[in-house]
Amino acid sequence: MRVLQSLSRGLLGMLFVFAGVQHFRRPGFYASMMPPYVPWHPEMVFVSGVCEIALGLLLFVPRYRLLARWGLIALLVAVFPANVQMALHPELFPEVEPWILWARLPLQALLIAWAWFATRSRAYSGLNGT
């Protein structure tokens, strides 16, 4: 179980670092995902990219894994409206199949569960569910 968890954590960390780097490679794409009511699109793309990279890297540091867990969960909840925006407006993303845009919505819950599993520590496990 520990090996699976360690591999899972490493893969999740690399996924978030990669995703965060994409915010800087394709900022216009990420800005177009944001609902109109979210202010400062370019700045939010920058902040979310930095957060994804930082939290992905923190997964590799045992001392900060719990922080990474809660940070990733908060980030995934915070960016959920962008995924809803994409699903509701597929015409803005012609390079992506509409079904994929809708499939991204439940994927957020799976990523949250993955972050929880990957950061679970035997030292913290017990009735409190950590």
Tab-separated table of C-alpha atoms in Angstrom:
chain	number	residue	atom	x	y	z
A	1	MET	CA	0.000	0.000	0.000
A	2	ARG	CA	2.818	2.424	0.824
A	3	VAL	CA	4.466	1.861	-2.560
A	4	LEU	CA	1.173	2.488	-4.355
A	5	GLN	CA	0.590	5.608	-2.298
A	6	SER	CA	4.114	6.865	-2.956
A	7	LEU	CA	3.786	6.286	-6.714
A	8	SER	CA	0.365	7.887	-6.652
A	9	ARG	CA	1.688	10.929	-4.807
A	10	GLY	CA	4.583	11.294	-7.250
A	11	LEU	CA	2.278	11.057	-10.250
A	12	LEU	CA	-0.147	13.566	-8.735
A	13	GLY	CA	2.692	15.943	-7.958
A	14	MET	CA	4.028	15.737	-11.512
A	15	LEU	CA	0.511	16.211	-12.904
A	16	PHE	CA	-0.006	19.427	-10.949
A	17	VAL	CA	3.451	20.783	-11.759
A	18	PHE	CA	2.833	20.073	-15.454
A	19	ALA	CA	-0.639	21.650	-15.307
A	20	GLY	CA	0.751	24.706	-13.536
A	21	VAL	CA	3.472	25.176	-16.149
A	22	GLN	CA	0.772	25.090	-18.843
A	23	HIS	CA	-0.743	28.243	-17.307
A	24	PHE	CA	2.408	30.083	-18.402
A	25	ARG	CA	2.700	28.396	-21.785
A	26	ARG	CA	-0.958	28.995	-22.771
A	27	PRO	CA	-2.274	31.828	-20.586
A	28	GLY	CA	-4.914	32.861	-23.107
A	29	PHE	CA	-6.483	29.417	-23.065
A	30	TYR	CA	-6.684	29.402	-19.286
A	31	ALA	CA	-8.055	32.956	-19.184
A	32	SER	CA	-10.802	31.929	-21.627
A	33	MET	CA	-11.943	29.227	-19.186
A	34	MET	CA	-12.810	31.715	-16.498
A	35	PRO	CA	-16.394	32.782	-15.943
A	36	PRO	CA	-17.031	36.447	-16.722
A	37	TYR	CA	-17.769	37.241	-13.067
A	38	VAL	CA	-14.207	36.318	-12.035
A	39	PRO	CA	-12.085	39.481	-12.055
A	40	TRP	CA	-8.496	39.880	-13.248
A	41	HIS	CA	-8.273	36.903	-15.592
A	42	PRO	CA	-4.548	37.209	-16.416
A	43	GLU	CA	-3.628	37.587	-12.762
A	44	MET	CA	-5.824	34.657	-11.742
A	45	VAL	CA	-4.181	32.470	-14.398
A	46	PHE	CA	-0.792	33.431	-12.960
A	47	VAL	CA	-1.844	32.793	-9.335
A	48	SER	CA	-3.506	29.469	-10.102
A	49	GLY	CA	-0.472	28.346	-12.109
A	50	VAL	CA	1.900	29.237	-9.277
A	51	CYS	CA	-0.374	27.431	-6.803
A	52	GLU	CA	-0.507	24.287	-8.932
A	53	ILE	CA	3.267	24.194	-9.279
A	54	ALA	CA	3.925	24.945	-5.604
A	55	LEU	CA	1.357	22.467	-4.285
A	56	GLY	CA	2.533	19.796	-6.711
A	57	LEU	CA	6.095	20.248	-5.458
A	58	LEU	CA	4.979	20.222	-1.810
A	59	LEU	CA	3.675	16.689	-2.336
A	60	PHE	CA	7.320	15.600	-2.529
A	61	VAL	CA	8.180	17.123	0.858
A	62	PRO	CA	6.900	14.905	3.701
A	63	ARG	CA	6.700	17.788	6.159
A	64	TYR	CA	4.312	19.714	3.883
A	65	ARG	CA	2.093	16.940	2.531
A	66	LEU	CA	-0.840	17.834	4.737
A	67	LEU	CA	-0.579	21.439	3.572
A	68	ALA	CA	-0.402	20.183	-0.021
A	69	ARG	CA	-3.519	18.071	0.550
A	70	TRP	CA	-5.646	20.943	1.785
A	71	GLY	CA	-4.175	23.360	-0.719
A	72	LEU	CA	-4.948	21.052	-3.635
A	73	ILE	CA	-8.464	20.400	-2.389
A	74	ALA	CA	-9.081	24.144	-2.014
A	75	LEU	CA	-7.594	24.794	-5.453
A	76	LEU	CA	-9.715	22.107	-7.103
A	77	VAL	CA	-12.850	23.555	-5.523
A	78	ALA	CA	-11.816	27.093	-6.531
A	79	VAL	CA	-11.270	26.206	-10.196
A	80	PHE	CA	-14.472	24.170	-10.500
A	81	PRO	CA	-16.457	27.167	-11.857
A	82	ALA	CA	-13.982	27.366	-14.757
A	83	ASN	CA	-14.759	23.748	-15.624
A	84	VAL	CA	-18.488	24.491	-15.472
A	85	GLN	CA	-17.911	27.519	-17.713
A	86	MET	CA	-16.162	25.314	-20.256
A	87	ALA	CA	-18.926	22.690	-20.221
A	88	LEU	CA	-21.653	25.313	-20.641
A	89	HIS	CA	-19.837	27.092	-23.482
A	90	PRO	CA	-18.240	24.422	-25.696
A	91	GLU	CA	-18.253	26.837	-28.634
A	92	LEU	CA	-15.381	28.675	-26.945
A	93	PHE	CA	-13.289	25.478	-27.021
A	94	PRO	CA	-13.749	23.960	-30.487
A	95	GLU	CA	-10.519	21.951	-30.128
A	96	VAL	CA	-12.065	19.955	-27.256
A	97	GLU	CA	-14.937	17.524	-27.704
A	98	PRO	CA	-18.017	18.664	-25.709
A	99	TRP	CA	-18.298	15.325	-23.902
A	100	ILE	CA	-14.763	15.810	-22.571
A	101	LEU	CA	-15.764	19.193	-21.164
A	102	TRP	CA	-18.620	17.548	-19.262
A	103	ALA	CA	-16.420	14.623	-18.172
A	104	ARG	CA	-14.071	17.103	-16.494
A	105	LEU	CA	-16.730	17.986	-13.913
A	106	PRO	CA	-16.755	14.666	-12.003
A	107	LEU	CA	-12.996	14.433	-12.583
A	108	GLN	CA	-12.591	17.201	-9.995
A	109	ALA	CA	-14.066	14.908	-7.321
A	110	LEU	CA	-11.706	12.116	-8.379
A	111	LEU	CA	-8.727	14.489	-8.153
A	112	ILE	CA	-9.825	15.522	-4.658
A	113	ALA	CA	-10.057	11.866	-3.632
A	114	TRP	CA	-6.643	11.229	-5.193
A	115	ALA	CA	-5.107	14.123	-3.262
A	116	TRP	CA	-6.629	12.733	-0.061
A	117	PHE	CA	-5.340	9.208	-0.705
A	118	ALA	CA	-1.891	10.304	-1.862
A	119	THR	CA	-1.295	12.419	1.251
A	120	ARG	CA	-2.719	10.026	3.794
A	121	SER	CA	-0.208	9.246	6.504
A	122	ARG	CA	-0.169	6.302	8.888
A	123	ALA	CA	0.923	8.704	11.588
A	124	TYR	CA	-2.314	10.652	11.126
A	125	SER	CA	-4.690	7.844	10.214
A	126	GLY	CA	-7.387	6.809	12.582
A	127	LEU	CA	-10.903	7.803	13.458
A	128	ASN	CA	-10.357	11.381	12.321
A	129	GLY	CA	-10.079	10.213	8.685
A	130	THR	CA	-6.776	11.897	7.845
